[in-house]
Every structure is written in C-alpha cells, then in structure tokens.
Amino acid sequence: MEVKQCEFCRMLYQSPGNRLCNDCLIKVDEDFIKIREYLYEHDGAGIEEVSEATGVSRKIIMFLLKEERLLVSSDSMGGGGILICEACKKPINTGRICESCKKEVISALQDSIRDVKSPIQRPESADEYPNKNKGVAKLQLKGKGRF
C-alpha cells in the first residue's frame, strides 16, 4: 500500500487507491446521504442552499460532483456552468471530463490495449531464429549406463 495525504484533513494514511483517509471517507458518505435526502425534498436547490440546510461544506459538495455521486441539472444545484471539463473546458453536469472527452480517452486506451494484445509473430522454422545455436549448451552423455 502507498502512503498518501488526505485531500480534506491532510493527514497521512495508507491506501490502495482512495484519495481520502478512512475517517474523511466515512464523513463524506454521511454528508452524501444528508445531501441526497435534502434534494429529494427540495428539488432544484442551489449549492449554497444545500450547504446551509445540511451543514455540508461547499468543498464536499464539489468533491461529490466531481466524483459523479451528484449531478447538476439545469434546474438543480444552482444550474449549469458549475463544473468545467478539465480537458476541453466545456460546462459539464458531473465528473471531471465531458462525455465526448471520455469517449476519446476510452478509444485511445482500447487502441493501445489492442496493440499490446496483437499476436506475436513467431518464426515458422528454426532457421528464422536470429540467434540460432548461439549460447546453447549441448549436453553429451558419456558411457553406456542407464538413467
């Protein structure tokens, strides 16, 4: 496991991949539940209203939006334009990059995986091996004994 610094509390912790320590991860999950319940009852509430009503900081709300656990619609959470695609700078409703940039990344990854998985061309005969018989130890048996 790798030692990391928590994005929220700045404490060091060991993690296989989380960006938050266990304590902050639990708190963010609890805050998410508060936000979700508030939004069920107050559809269309803006970030400031949600923050004041639930006691959840704007920073945690933005974190949840970027983690795709919350979604900004045109009439909820204060409207569009809150999040910007980190690749092309277009306004987005959730996450860090827009759908078209995601498709480009996925396509590039699939192409590189396809290149790695392409079959290796093996020589058909021993004569085609570049280092034929070089560095090969030959074993010679002496005597007429059995094994």
CSV table of C-alpha atoms in Angstrom, one decimal:
chain,number,residue,atom,x,y,z
A,1,MET,CA,0.0,0.0,0.0
A,2,GLU,CA,1.0,3.6,-0.7
A,3,VAL,CA,1.3,6.4,1.9
A,4,LYS,CA,-0.9,9.4,0.8
A,5,GLN,CA,-2.1,12.7,2.2
A,6,CYS,CA,-5.9,13.0,2.6
A,7,GLU,CA,-7.4,15.8,0.4
A,8,PHE,CA,-9.5,17.1,3.3
A,9,CYS,CA,-7.8,16.7,6.6
A,10,ARG,CA,-4.2,16.5,5.2
A,11,MET,CA,-3.3,13.5,7.5
A,12,LEU,CA,-1.1,10.8,6.2
A,13,TYR,CA,-2.6,7.4,5.7
A,14,GLN,CA,-2.1,4.1,3.8
A,15,SER,CA,-4.4,3.4,0.9
A,16,PRO,CA,-4.6,1.1,-2.1
A,17,GLY,CA,-6.2,3.9,-4.1
A,18,ASN,CA,-8.6,6.2,-2.1
A,19,ARG,CA,-7.9,9.9,-2.2
A,20,LEU,CA,-9.3,10.3,1.4
A,21,CYS,CA,-8.4,8.7,4.7
A,22,ASN,CA,-11.0,6.3,6.2
A,23,ASP,CA,-12.4,9.0,8.7
A,24,CYS,CA,-12.9,11.5,5.9
A,25,LEU,CA,-14.3,8.9,3.6
A,26,ILE,CA,-16.9,7.9,6.2
A,27,LYS,CA,-17.8,11.6,6.8
A,28,VAL,CA,-18.2,12.2,3.0
A,29,ASP,CA,-20.5,9.2,2.8
A,30,GLU,CA,-22.6,10.6,5.7
A,31,ASP,CA,-22.7,14.0,4.1
A,32,PHE,CA,-23.8,12.5,0.7
A,33,ILE,CA,-26.8,10.9,2.5
A,34,LYS,CA,-27.7,14.2,4.0
A,35,ILE,CA,-27.5,16.0,0.6
A,36,ARG,CA,-29.4,13.2,-1.2
A,37,GLU,CA,-32.2,13.3,1.4
A,38,TYR,CA,-32.4,17.1,1.3
A,39,LEU,CA,-32.5,17.1,-2.6
A,40,TYR,CA,-35.4,14.6,-2.6
A,41,GLU,CA,-37.5,17.1,-0.6
A,42,HIS,CA,-36.1,20.3,-2.2
A,43,ASP,CA,-35.6,19.6,-5.9
A,44,GLY,CA,-33.8,22.5,-7.6
A,45,ALA,CA,-31.9,23.7,-4.6
A,46,GLY,CA,-28.7,25.5,-5.2
A,47,ILE,CA,-25.3,24.6,-3.7
A,48,GLU,CA,-25.4,27.4,-1.2
A,49,GLU,CA,-28.9,26.4,0.0
A,50,VAL,CA,-27.9,22.8,0.2
A,51,SER,CA,-24.8,23.7,2.1
A,52,GLU,CA,-26.6,25.9,4.6
A,53,ALA,CA,-29.5,23.4,5.2
A,54,THR,CA,-27.4,20.3,5.6
A,55,GLY,CA,-24.3,21.8,7.2
A,56,VAL,CA,-22.1,20.2,4.4
A,57,SER,CA,-19.4,22.4,3.1
A,58,ARG,CA,-19.3,23.6,-0.5
A,59,LYS,CA,-15.9,21.8,-0.8
A,60,ILE,CA,-17.5,18.4,-0.1
A,61,ILE,CA,-20.4,19.1,-2.4
A,62,MET,CA,-18.0,19.9,-5.2
A,63,PHE,CA,-16.0,16.8,-4.4
A,64,LEU,CA,-19.2,14.7,-4.7
A,65,LEU,CA,-20.0,16.4,-8.0
A,66,LYS,CA,-16.5,15.6,-9.4
A,67,GLU,CA,-16.7,12.0,-8.1
A,68,GLU,CA,-20.0,11.7,-10.1
A,69,ARG,CA,-22.0,11.0,-7.0
A,70,LEU,CA,-24.1,14.1,-7.6
A,71,LEU,CA,-25.4,15.6,-10.8
A,72,VAL,CA,-26.0,19.2,-11.7
A,73,SER,CA,-29.1,19.6,-13.8
A,74,SER,CA,-30.3,22.9,-15.4
A,75,ASP,CA,-32.8,23.5,-12.6
A,76,SER,CA,-31.0,21.9,-9.6
A,77,MET,CA,-27.9,22.8,-7.5
A,78,GLY,CA,-27.8,26.3,-9.0
A,79,GLY,CA,-27.8,25.5,-12.7
A,80,GLY,CA,-25.1,24.6,-15.2
A,81,GLY,CA,-21.6,26.0,-15.5
A,82,ILE,CA,-20.5,25.0,-12.1
A,83,LEU,CA,-18.2,22.3,-13.4
A,84,ILE,CA,-15.9,22.6,-16.4
A,85,CYS,CA,-14.4,19.7,-18.4
A,86,GLU,CA,-10.7,19.5,-17.4
A,87,ALA,CA,-9.8,18.6,-21.0
A,88,CYS,CA,-11.9,20.8,-23.3
A,89,LYS,CA,-13.3,23.4,-20.8
A,90,LYS,CA,-16.9,22.9,-21.8
A,91,PRO,CA,-19.5,23.1,-19.0
A,92,ILE,CA,-20.5,19.7,-17.6
A,93,ASN,CA,-23.0,18.3,-15.1
A,94,THR,CA,-20.9,15.8,-13.2
A,95,GLY,CA,-17.4,14.4,-13.1
A,96,ARG,CA,-14.1,15.9,-14.3
A,97,ILE,CA,-14.4,15.5,-18.1
A,98,CYS,CA,-17.3,15.6,-20.6
A,99,GLU,CA,-18.7,12.6,-22.3
A,100,SER,CA,-17.0,13.3,-25.7
A,101,CYS,CA,-13.6,13.6,-24.0
A,102,LYS,CA,-14.3,10.3,-22.1
A,103,LYS,CA,-15.1,8.6,-25.4
A,104,GLU,CA,-11.8,9.8,-26.8
A,105,VAL,CA,-9.8,8.6,-23.8
A,106,ILE,CA,-11.6,5.2,-23.9
A,107,SER,CA,-11.0,4.9,-27.6
A,108,ALA,CA,-7.3,5.7,-27.2
A,109,LEU,CA,-7.0,3.1,-24.3
A,110,GLN,CA,-8.7,0.5,-26.4
A,111,ASP,CA,-6.4,1.1,-29.3
A,112,SER,CA,-3.3,0.8,-27.0
A,113,ILE,CA,-4.7,-2.4,-25.5
A,114,ARG,CA,-5.4,-3.8,-28.9
A,115,ASP,CA,-1.7,-3.0,-29.9
A,116,VAL,CA,-0.4,-4.8,-26.8
A,117,LYS,CA,-2.6,-7.9,-27.3
A,118,SER,CA,-1.8,-8.3,-31.0
A,119,PRO,CA,-0.3,-11.8,-31.6
A,120,ILE,CA,3.5,-12.1,-31.6
A,121,GLN,CA,4.8,-13.3,-35.0
A,122,ARG,CA,6.8,-16.4,-34.2
A,123,PRO,CA,9.3,-17.8,-36.8
A,124,GLU,CA,8.0,-20.9,-38.6
A,125,SER,CA,11.3,-22.7,-38.7
A,126,ALA,CA,14.4,-22.8,-36.5
A,127,ASP,CA,16.4,-21.2,-39.4
A,128,GLU,CA,14.4,-18.0,-39.0
A,129,TYR,CA,15.5,-17.5,-35.3
A,130,PRO,CA,18.2,-14.7,-35.3
A,131,ASN,CA,20.4,-16.4,-32.7
A,132,LYS,CA,20.1,-20.0,-33.7
A,133,ASN,CA,22.5,-22.2,-31.8
A,134,LYS,CA,24.3,-19.3,-30.1
A,135,GLY,CA,24.7,-19.6,-26.4
A,136,VAL,CA,23.1,-23.0,-26.3
A,137,ALA,CA,24.8,-25.6,-24.1
A,138,LYS,CA,25.0,-29.0,-25.5
A,139,LEU,CA,24.8,-32.0,-23.3
A,140,GLN,CA,26.9,-35.0,-24.2
A,141,LEU,CA,26.4,-38.3,-22.4
A,142,LYS,CA,29.4,-40.5,-21.9
A,143,GLY,CA,29.2,-44.1,-21.1
A,144,LYS,CA,26.6,-46.8,-21.7
A,145,GLY,CA,24.7,-46.6,-18.4
A,146,ARG,CA,21.0,-46.2,-17.9
A,147,PHE,CA,19.3,-43.2,-16.4
